[in-house]
Structures are given as structure tokens and as C-alpha cells.
């Protein structure tokens, strides 16, 4: 069990009446409990809160008149991940996957698994099935990409990244997700907070569906998966933007922060192999 | 009220053990009732049936050993569409849309609304908001594309189609959906049966969210929307393939068919303007 | 006749032995005479000078050891453009074009005229043939794009620009060239100096082949074509980079400048219509 | 020395007055002599013949009124390739390449060497420089692609092919060319006739610039390079279409054929290694 404090502060210059849709609150799942949270707006505004889909994504919607808007989210989150020995985590067969999981095999905006299926199959198709195959995909992504801020933009896809070989966390996740789908492993994008991320920011990572449940992976290898707090999941980053705007507003400040409040440190690894961690 | 008979016959040469996921059964919604239906397999196989998501999509999953597989679906469907005067159907504001609708504003695999947003805004951004704007988008698509069998393939996207100016029903729908999202109107893909479609086949069309509900549009203008039977909805065609295979099998025959069993004919239009028809 | 002073100063931090290929010198053509020019390097290096192709492009190649490199080019150029009444400038027929012109109908890296041919034909195919059609293409580009520094990068193509509707001079030229080729008008990219360009920089514009010769167009409409000094022509920007490097060096300063040294002002327009100006 | 008979028969249904530009005649170079050739048209038409560029490409242009057009080209070609021991063929330095060769380092329509440079550098950047590196690139292409008729179309680029991993001869050549340029080796596309090609057709292959001259490579490995007769070279297939049409005509028959008329067989390989063959 780990306790993590998270915080995001956003400041916008709102130029015309604008609808904001925020996805910055920690999700509530069986393994991730929100002990305490607070969303404050300056000026004070009425906030609608939604839960969308089956995965616990929380959205906040506000309508803002022209002003300087300050949004702060703070939370204290308890993670109680299931941790398994990765060597025992196999792949699920297409004939057994729950129907709501199947959608995560489909190609999506930034994860063109149809285009990359042959590539994926060629590189990873002959490997032993199981957790280690997803690990191999993440290793490949980590080895073949250079992490370069500013090297990609909001229209960069997994296929682009596979060719240009640079990107940021979101691109690493997109490529790994796409390669998983390419060999028949359902995979999805997770937006979240990450303890120890340098420089601090929202983080993008992924989950793969193995042995009947979703396991966490971070192809950037920048932080341990045990310090990842989930905000939302989706097919790719298109589904979990931290803010979606209808109107006209300029982001002028963003501070994001996550801290291991009880300093528990990462869970001990079982037997040398990386642990298989599930928060879903 | 209309009664429609639908039928699909598929024949596959199955080469290795293959998992099939079919989406060929008529959806059950408040306005579309399945009076009778039958799914038969030859050889006889155990079929799992799922309902996925909130929109009534029905999936059938089978595991098939090497053989020649014959799949037949027949149904009798009663459509009780809501029909409104289109002049009175306005657009919903981003501040009022139900949360589960917001996802249909996101870009998806074949509908890169992020890339086409400026184009869409430039062409349609200044038009009066409402049903007529979606109608204008469909008219534009219909006028600027040539319907050409074989001009596109399974990786063709709305951006491709906007440039090359040819496509088939699925491409028409993708482009119209993308342009709707580009001006802030949620839009989604519908796979279905269509009375009077020539040559007979599965059809692809769309729904736009207006005035608090989903309305049907067919940018190909090949058939009246009153003869459209819904199989499933999704963000784009990636979500509603009639068959998804894991394994190796070749489609060797496909016959699709829909017939207006009571010969009711299309609903009378109200006051000259096209009626606004909703089945969702 | 106009006299124009041009100047470019480039400073590089050269990290390993690097081969530079510069295209910064004014071209010598029948209508553009280089009265005086000087290329200086600091440190002093031996420079190879080439003339490539039939169009008078001049290249300078140097091999540089690690150092801080300063390159300065200055020239005084006399322009003696042919100026015709644009109303009398028709299009050439494919059956009459010189063979070396035909290559400028082919698609190229940034000008995918094959992809945009239908679009181009639809928008401009029915217009009267002649100078005015190219003018209409340039007007369309100018009206439909927003000039936004930083909105594109070195891999942005005409198709990208047509969708995203923003770009810089090079993108304006690429799109106009592509649309010309799409309706059968040979068109090519010109890199050059431009009097009055704000902010001062190298400029990218275009030439179209009409009535048996090449005429200048600047789809950005930022400067009069009478103040354009040609450095080089090519199929698109890929052929006329101001510097191509093999090695590793960082551009740390770039100052570009062009001045109408005799203050002649633009040539008088004939009869209200824009003049047809040829420097090739 | 080898004598090769080549022949191409094309039949078109010409619907409106159409300008044809054919590139089907064997090129004349220092190492490829055209002993005899004949171009016949039915109906009889006046043909213009051009030589374009420095590489000996021959074009034939005709203007045809509506009719059924039959075009036949036959030739007898003597190949006198320079054959070197590949182990002794090194790469040229950027500081020594002739200026007219440098253009073949630029990205082109189907060879986006800018996009694939990192990929190429990662895979091939650390290899020993020389003939063997180009051989390694061709081997990689041959191993990683499946030759599949109909898997690509006229807009498929090297980047597409690298992802989808299938293609035809033109795609193999485009990918190998792009990877060569990516590591700084000038490379260009060659269209030609090929002895022994199954099924018989025009062929697409490539030349790389090594040790001061152009060497032949066929990444498809379908035929020996000693049986390749050059029609034309260009940056990629966009430059050497066998027919370019302005008007409206339908190709209804195409027969292409090449035969080793003296049955000389391939030149003996020197010392086990593949010979380095140059026809340019």
C-alpha cells in the first residue's frame, strides 16, 4: 500500500466564454482509492462532475467567462496494486477476452495498429506469449526511441514515431500500445501523475491486458510503475487530454506534482524479474 | 413504423483455428426492435453473444477449426424512428452535452478531426448552428466526392479522402463525421443494413448529436434514412467491422440483403424540408 | 532594370569535420546579372564553386574542421525582367513544352501533385487557361492559409498544408506549385532574396511555365515580385536548402538582407492587371 | 559483353485528344549501346524524340486523336558493363562527389529520406562504408518485405513500405534508395527491362553512387543485375513512368519482354563475392 499526494495547478487567460473539460482528478478503482481531494477554481465557478465509461475516468466541466482562470487540483491517493510474479502472467486468448476489452484491439487516432501489424508481427510475433512479450515491446520502444522534448506535436502518431525514432512519454506509450495490439494484445493509454518524474508534468503510460486483467507498463522507464497514479484511461491520448476547450483560452501556467507521502519506496521485486503490477 | 427484413450470408475458408467476432446482428434500441432473428452456423458451433457499450451493439464470438464456415443472420426489425421537423433541431452546447457523448468529439483512427478542424471551421464555421449545418456538411461531402468502388482501402482516412475526392460509403461517412467534430458537433459511425442499396451490401452511415439526441444522416444519399437498420455504432469503421478475425480465414462469399417487408415507403417529409430522423 | 544589394551572414558552431554545401549566391541568368559578389569565410577556407543543372544554381562546398565558422555572402545584382501583359500570357500545351520543362509536372517530395490532382482539377480545372489561372491559384492559397511562423517543419508537405491551412512562405509556394501541376501547368520552387521582406530572411516563392517561359509568382503576397532575386530553382525546397550539412554543426546566427539599391520602385503595372514578370 | 533483345507492346483506348509521353526506349550510355531499335505506332503518327537530362533518358511524345492506339518498341541492346571487385568499391565522400550527383541525396516524392534518416542511421550507420553497406541495405529490404502484387499503389512511398512491409519492385527500390540516402549515399531509381523477370513486365531497380561511379542493385533479387537494360533514371518512379498522359486514354494491353539473345549467361563472379556492376 502506498500513499501519494498529487497536485496540478493550471492558469488560463480566458478570452471569450469557454467551456473547459478537465481530466485531472485521480480515478477511483478497486486498487486506487482517493482518500481526499479538492478542486478549486478562482474565480469561484460551478463545476459539473462526471464519471465516463467503465474505467472510472472523472471529468469536470465548467463554463468560464473572460477572466484569468486558476484551477487547482489536490488529492491524496492510496494505491493498493495487485502485484504478481510476471513469469506467471500469460496472455489471454481472443476467445476468452471480455467483450469490453476487445475494443482495445482496434486501431485508434494515434495508434494505427492496422498499419503496424506486419511490423509488429515480424518483430514480436514469434516470441513466447505472456508478460515478457509486452516487456520486450516496451524494451524495444525504449531502446529505439530518443526522448526529445518538442520533437513531436499533437498530431504525431505511432507510425510517425516508429519512423522518426524520437518522442516524448505520450509517443512512447502510443508506439508500445500499437505494437501490442499488432500482436493481438489489448492495450490502452493511461494519463496520470508520476512520483519522481523529471521534469514534473502529467505523465502518459499504458496498460496491457494479460491473464485476465490490466497491467501497468511505462515504456519510457523514467519512473517505477509503483509510483503511477491513474487519472484516466482511453484508446490513446485523444481520450484523456487534461483539458479540452471549446472557446478561446491560453494556458499560461502549468505546475504538476506527485509525491510519495509515506516514502514507502517501490515494492520489492519478486525473484529478480520485474513485478507485474495492476491498478485496474 | 416500418418492418424491415434483413439478411447476411457469409462463407469463409477457415485455414487454422480462428476466432471470429461478428457484428452483423441488428441492434436493439428504444426505436429499433428486433421482432425475430436467427443466427445459424454450418458446421454447428457454440456462439457467445455479447452486448458491448451503451449503444446496443451486439457481438457474436465463435472459435472455428479448419473447415468451410457458413454464417447466416436473418432478422425482422421494427423501426419506430422519432421524426422531427429539422428546422427546429438545434445544436447542443458543449456545456450541456451528456458526458458519454463528449467522446464522439475526439479524433479517431479514420476521422482525424484534429487535422481537419481548421478546414471544417473555415467551410462550415460561420453557418447557422443546427440540423441544417450537418445537412450542409453532408451535401458538401456528397458533391465533392465521387463514389468509386475500389478507390480506397482499409487504411484510408478522412484526410486522405478530403484530398483524393473519391471513396465508398464508409469514406463518405468518415469525412462527414470528421467535419462535424471539427465544428464541435459530436458525430459517430453507424454500420447497418440499408433497404434499396445498390449493389446490396452492408452500409456505412452516421449519426450527429443535435438537440439532445442522435440523428441519422447518409452522406452518400444513396438510400433514404428511413430504410436504415442499425447494426452497431462506434467512433468510426474500426469499431464496427462486420467480422474481426484472429487466425487465418478467407472470405469467399458475402450476400447482404434488406427489404421493406410492409412496403410502407418513406415517411412523408414535413413542409418540404428533409425530416430529422432519430433511431438512437 | 533594378539594382539590388543582397547579403547573408551565417554563423555555425562546427563540432566535427563537416562538409557544407551552400546555396546562397545569386543565380546568373539571362535576366539576372551578378554585377559584383563576394563570399568570405572566417576561418579562411578553400571553397569549391559549382553550377548545377540548366538553371544557373550555384553551389559552394567547403570542408570545415571543428571551429566557429562565419560565412558571408554579398552581391549586387541587376534584374532585367521581361515584363508582359498578363492578359496575353497563355498556357503551353503538353504537346509543345520543352522536354526539360516536363520534369516540373512530376510530383516531388513536398509537392504531391498526384495526391492533389483531383482537388486541383475540381477547384481550378474549369477556369480559363492562362496567367490568370495561376494567379487564381495563388490567390486561393493566399486566402485559405494563415501565415504562422513555426506552424510547419521541414517535413511538412503541400497535402499537410492544404489540410491544416497554415504555413510559412515555403509552404505557400509548395501548395501553389502542387495545384499548378495538378492542372497540368509546370511549376517549380525558387529560393531567393526578397526586398522588403519582414522579418528579413531567405524567401521561398515559385515560377510557373506559361506561354513558353517561366513567370514569377509569390503566393504569400508579402513582397512585389519585382524585388525577388533568385538563388536557385528546384522541384521544391528539398533542392535548394541554403545549407546542406554532412557532419555536425549548429546554426547559431543567420542574418539575411536585400535592398533596392537604386530605389527604382516596382515597375508600372500595365492597364490595371498585374504584370507578368519573368526572370528565367 | 551481352546482347539483349527487348520489346514492349502497349495498346490504349484513346477517348479524347491525348498527349502521350513514353519512356520505353533503351537509354544510350557509355556502357549500353543500342544496336538497333524501332518504335512503331498504329495508326501512324508523327513522333517527337527527346533526350532529357544528363543520363540519357529518351522520351517520345505523340499527340493522338480518339482511336485504338498500338505502340511497339523493339530494340537490340549491347551491354558492356564495367565489373569491379565489390570489396574494393568504397563510398565517396560528400566533399568529393560531383555536383550533379548531390541531387540524388535529396528526398523525393516516393523516397522521404529526411523522414527515414534516423531509422537508416540506426540500422546501417555503424556498418563499414562501401559497396557492402549498400548490399546490406538491399539484403535488409529483401528480407523484410514480402513481394505482393497489388499491395501498393501509385501513391505508396518508402515510409509506407517500411511500415507495411509489402510491395512490388518499385517499392523495393524506393525503400533501398531512401535508406542509402539516409546514410549519405547518393541513390537513384532506374526503370528498365529485365531478362528473366517473372511475370515479364517493366522492372524497377536502383543505382548507388560508390567510388566515383554508379553501380546497379536490384533489391528484389529476382533477376541478376547483368540482365538489366536501362530505360531511364530519375529520383524515383515519378520521373520515369513508362507513359505519362494528358487527356483520357485507357491502357488495355501491355506486353513486355527481354531476352538474352546470345545466351551469354551472367558474368562470372570474382572471388565468391557479388560483382560490382556499373552501366552508367
PDB file of C-alpha atoms in Angstrom, chain D residues 51-160:
ATOM      1  CA  UNK D  51      16.833  13.356 -74.688  1.00  0.00           C
ATOM      2  CA  UNK D  52      16.323  14.770 -71.204  1.00  0.00           C
ATOM      3  CA  UNK D  53      18.947  15.443 -68.591  1.00  0.00           C
ATOM      4  CA  UNK D  54      22.475  14.134 -68.451  1.00  0.00           C
ATOM      5  CA  UNK D  55      21.621  10.496 -68.026  1.00  0.00           C
ATOM      6  CA  UNK D  56      20.492   9.562 -71.496  1.00  0.00           C
ATOM      7  CA  UNK D  57      16.757   9.176 -70.813  1.00  0.00           C
ATOM      8  CA  UNK D  58      14.879   9.153 -74.097  1.00  0.00           C
ATOM      9  CA  UNK D  59      11.308  10.392 -74.332  1.00  0.00           C
ATOM     10  CA  UNK D  60       8.859  10.047 -77.177  1.00  0.00           C
ATOM     11  CA  UNK D  61       5.914  12.374 -77.403  1.00  0.00           C
ATOM     12  CA  UNK D  62       2.858  11.945 -79.584  1.00  0.00           C
ATOM     13  CA  UNK D  63      -0.469  13.677 -79.880  1.00  0.00           C
ATOM     14  CA  UNK D  64      -3.238  11.176 -80.552  1.00  0.00           C
ATOM     15  CA  UNK D  65      -6.823  11.686 -81.632  1.00  0.00           C
ATOM     16  CA  UNK D  66      -9.508   9.289 -80.357  1.00  0.00           C
ATOM     17  CA  UNK D  67      -8.714   5.802 -81.674  1.00  0.00           C
ATOM     18  CA  UNK D  68      -7.296   2.493 -80.614  1.00  0.00           C
ATOM     19  CA  UNK D  69      -3.575   3.143 -80.350  1.00  0.00           C
ATOM     20  CA  UNK D  70      -0.936   0.480 -80.619  1.00  0.00           C
ATOM     21  CA  UNK D  71       2.648   1.266 -79.672  1.00  0.00           C
ATOM     22  CA  UNK D  72       5.508  -1.161 -80.156  1.00  0.00           C
ATOM     23  CA  UNK D  73       9.101  -0.687 -79.190  1.00  0.00           C
ATOM     24  CA  UNK D  74      11.776  -3.213 -80.080  1.00  0.00           C
ATOM     25  CA  UNK D  75      15.478  -2.937 -79.630  1.00  0.00           C
ATOM     26  CA  UNK D  76      18.691  -4.874 -79.587  1.00  0.00           C
ATOM     27  CA  UNK D  77      20.999  -3.630 -76.890  1.00  0.00           C
ATOM     28  CA  UNK D  78      24.622  -4.344 -76.190  1.00  0.00           C
ATOM     29  CA  UNK D  79      25.662  -4.176 -72.567  1.00  0.00           C
ATOM     30  CA  UNK D  80      29.316  -3.663 -71.791  1.00  0.00           C
ATOM     31  CA  UNK D  81      29.194  -3.217 -68.046  1.00  0.00           C
ATOM     32  CA  UNK D  82      32.216  -2.298 -66.016  1.00  0.00           C
ATOM     33  CA  UNK D  83      32.643  -5.012 -63.466  1.00  0.00           C
ATOM     34  CA  UNK D  84      34.751  -4.467 -60.400  1.00  0.00           C
ATOM     35  CA  UNK D  85      35.572  -6.467 -57.322  1.00  0.00           C
ATOM     36  CA  UNK D  86      32.993  -5.214 -54.877  1.00  0.00           C
ATOM     37  CA  UNK D  87      35.389  -5.481 -51.941  1.00  0.00           C
ATOM     38  CA  UNK D  88      37.404  -2.689 -53.482  1.00  0.00           C
ATOM     39  CA  UNK D  89      34.482  -0.331 -54.128  1.00  0.00           C
ATOM     40  CA  UNK D  90      34.307   2.275 -51.370  1.00  0.00           C
ATOM     41  CA  UNK D  91      31.963   5.134 -50.671  1.00  0.00           C
ATOM     42  CA  UNK D  92      32.572   8.620 -51.994  1.00  0.00           C
ATOM     43  CA  UNK D  93      32.949  11.446 -49.522  1.00  0.00           C
ATOM     44  CA  UNK D  94      30.466  14.309 -49.618  1.00  0.00           C
ATOM     45  CA  UNK D  95      33.435  16.582 -50.178  1.00  0.00           C
ATOM     46  CA  UNK D  96      34.348  14.834 -53.440  1.00  0.00           C
ATOM     47  CA  UNK D  97      31.047  13.998 -55.092  1.00  0.00           C
ATOM     48  CA  UNK D  98      30.379  15.664 -58.424  1.00  0.00           C
ATOM     49  CA  UNK D  99      27.786  18.397 -58.058  1.00  0.00           C
ATOM     50  CA  UNK D 100      25.268  16.686 -60.337  1.00  0.00           C
ATOM     51  CA  UNK D 101      25.351  13.649 -58.060  1.00  0.00           C
ATOM     52  CA  UNK D 102      24.449  15.618 -54.939  1.00  0.00           C
ATOM     53  CA  UNK D 103      20.870  15.996 -56.075  1.00  0.00           C
ATOM     54  CA  UNK D 104      20.429  12.258 -55.545  1.00  0.00           C
ATOM     55  CA  UNK D 105      20.914  12.777 -51.823  1.00  0.00           C
ATOM     56  CA  UNK D 106      17.758  14.915 -51.647  1.00  0.00           C
ATOM     57  CA  UNK D 107      14.443  13.432 -50.560  1.00  0.00           C
ATOM     58  CA  UNK D 108      11.933  12.939 -53.355  1.00  0.00           C
ATOM     59  CA  UNK D 109       8.244  12.122 -53.777  1.00  0.00           C
ATOM     60  CA  UNK D 110       8.475   8.418 -53.010  1.00  0.00           C
ATOM     61  CA  UNK D 111      11.790   8.442 -51.148  1.00  0.00           C
ATOM     62  CA  UNK D 112      11.394  10.542 -47.993  1.00  0.00           C
ATOM     63  CA  UNK D 113      14.994  10.189 -46.896  1.00  0.00           C
ATOM     64  CA  UNK D 114      14.507  13.048 -44.446  1.00  0.00           C
ATOM     65  CA  UNK D 115      11.848  11.081 -42.569  1.00  0.00           C
ATOM     66  CA  UNK D 116      13.788   7.827 -42.586  1.00  0.00           C
ATOM     67  CA  UNK D 117      17.260   9.201 -41.883  1.00  0.00           C
ATOM     68  CA  UNK D 118      17.277   8.248 -38.206  1.00  0.00           C
ATOM     69  CA  UNK D 119      15.983   4.792 -38.936  1.00  0.00           C
ATOM     70  CA  UNK D 120      18.593   4.306 -41.619  1.00  0.00           C
ATOM     71  CA  UNK D 121      21.381   5.650 -39.492  1.00  0.00           C
ATOM     72  CA  UNK D 122      20.380   3.417 -36.616  1.00  0.00           C
ATOM     73  CA  UNK D 123      20.315   0.270 -38.724  1.00  0.00           C
ATOM     74  CA  UNK D 124      23.166   0.931 -41.136  1.00  0.00           C
ATOM     75  CA  UNK D 125      25.088   3.919 -39.772  1.00  0.00           C
ATOM     76  CA  UNK D 126      27.715   1.885 -37.946  1.00  0.00           C
ATOM     77  CA  UNK D 127      28.483  -0.513 -40.778  1.00  0.00           C
ATOM     78  CA  UNK D 128      31.761  -0.349 -42.687  1.00  0.00           C
ATOM     79  CA  UNK D 129      31.444   2.131 -45.541  1.00  0.00           C
ATOM     80  CA  UNK D 130      31.439   0.778 -49.073  1.00  0.00           C
ATOM     81  CA  UNK D 131      29.698  -1.465 -51.589  1.00  0.00           C
ATOM     82  CA  UNK D 132      28.905  -3.955 -48.832  1.00  0.00           C
ATOM     83  CA  UNK D 133      26.826  -1.373 -46.981  1.00  0.00           C
ATOM     84  CA  UNK D 134      24.547  -0.864 -49.963  1.00  0.00           C
ATOM     85  CA  UNK D 135      24.442  -4.637 -50.328  1.00  0.00           C
ATOM     86  CA  UNK D 136      23.404  -4.870 -46.661  1.00  0.00           C
ATOM     87  CA  UNK D 137      20.639  -2.334 -47.240  1.00  0.00           C
ATOM     88  CA  UNK D 138      19.356  -4.315 -50.227  1.00  0.00           C
ATOM     89  CA  UNK D 139      19.530  -7.526 -48.204  1.00  0.00           C
ATOM     90  CA  UNK D 140      17.574  -5.926 -45.374  1.00  0.00           C
ATOM     91  CA  UNK D 141      14.909  -4.723 -47.803  1.00  0.00           C
ATOM     92  CA  UNK D 142      14.718  -8.095 -49.452  1.00  0.00           C
ATOM     93  CA  UNK D 143      14.399  -9.900 -46.120  1.00  0.00           C
ATOM     94  CA  UNK D 144      11.881  -7.579 -44.509  1.00  0.00           C
ATOM     95  CA  UNK D 145       9.474  -7.099 -47.410  1.00  0.00           C
ATOM     96  CA  UNK D 146       7.103  -9.594 -48.960  1.00  0.00           C
ATOM     97  CA  UNK D 147       6.689  -9.261 -52.689  1.00  0.00           C
ATOM     98  CA  UNK D 148       2.917  -8.959 -53.137  1.00  0.00           C
ATOM     99  CA  UNK D 149       1.326  -7.816 -56.367  1.00  0.00           C
ATOM    100  CA  UNK D 150      -1.350  -5.238 -55.744  1.00  0.00           C
ATOM    101  CA  UNK D 151      -0.266  -4.475 -52.179  1.00  0.00           C
ATOM    102  CA  UNK D 152       0.728  -0.928 -53.080  1.00  0.00           C
ATOM    103  CA  UNK D 153      -0.424   1.756 -55.466  1.00  0.00           C
ATOM    104  CA  UNK D 154       0.895   4.802 -57.249  1.00  0.00           C
ATOM    105  CA  UNK D 155       0.938   6.898 -54.097  1.00  0.00           C
ATOM    106  CA  UNK D 156       2.809   4.412 -51.901  1.00  0.00           C
ATOM    107  CA  UNK D 157       6.083   5.796 -50.559  1.00  0.00           C
ATOM    108  CA  UNK D 158       9.180   4.310 -48.936  1.00  0.00           C
ATOM    109  CA  UNK D 159       7.863   5.263 -45.496  1.00  0.00           C
ATOM    110  CA  UNK D 160       4.600   3.430 -46.202  1.00  0.00           C
TER     111      UNK D 160
END
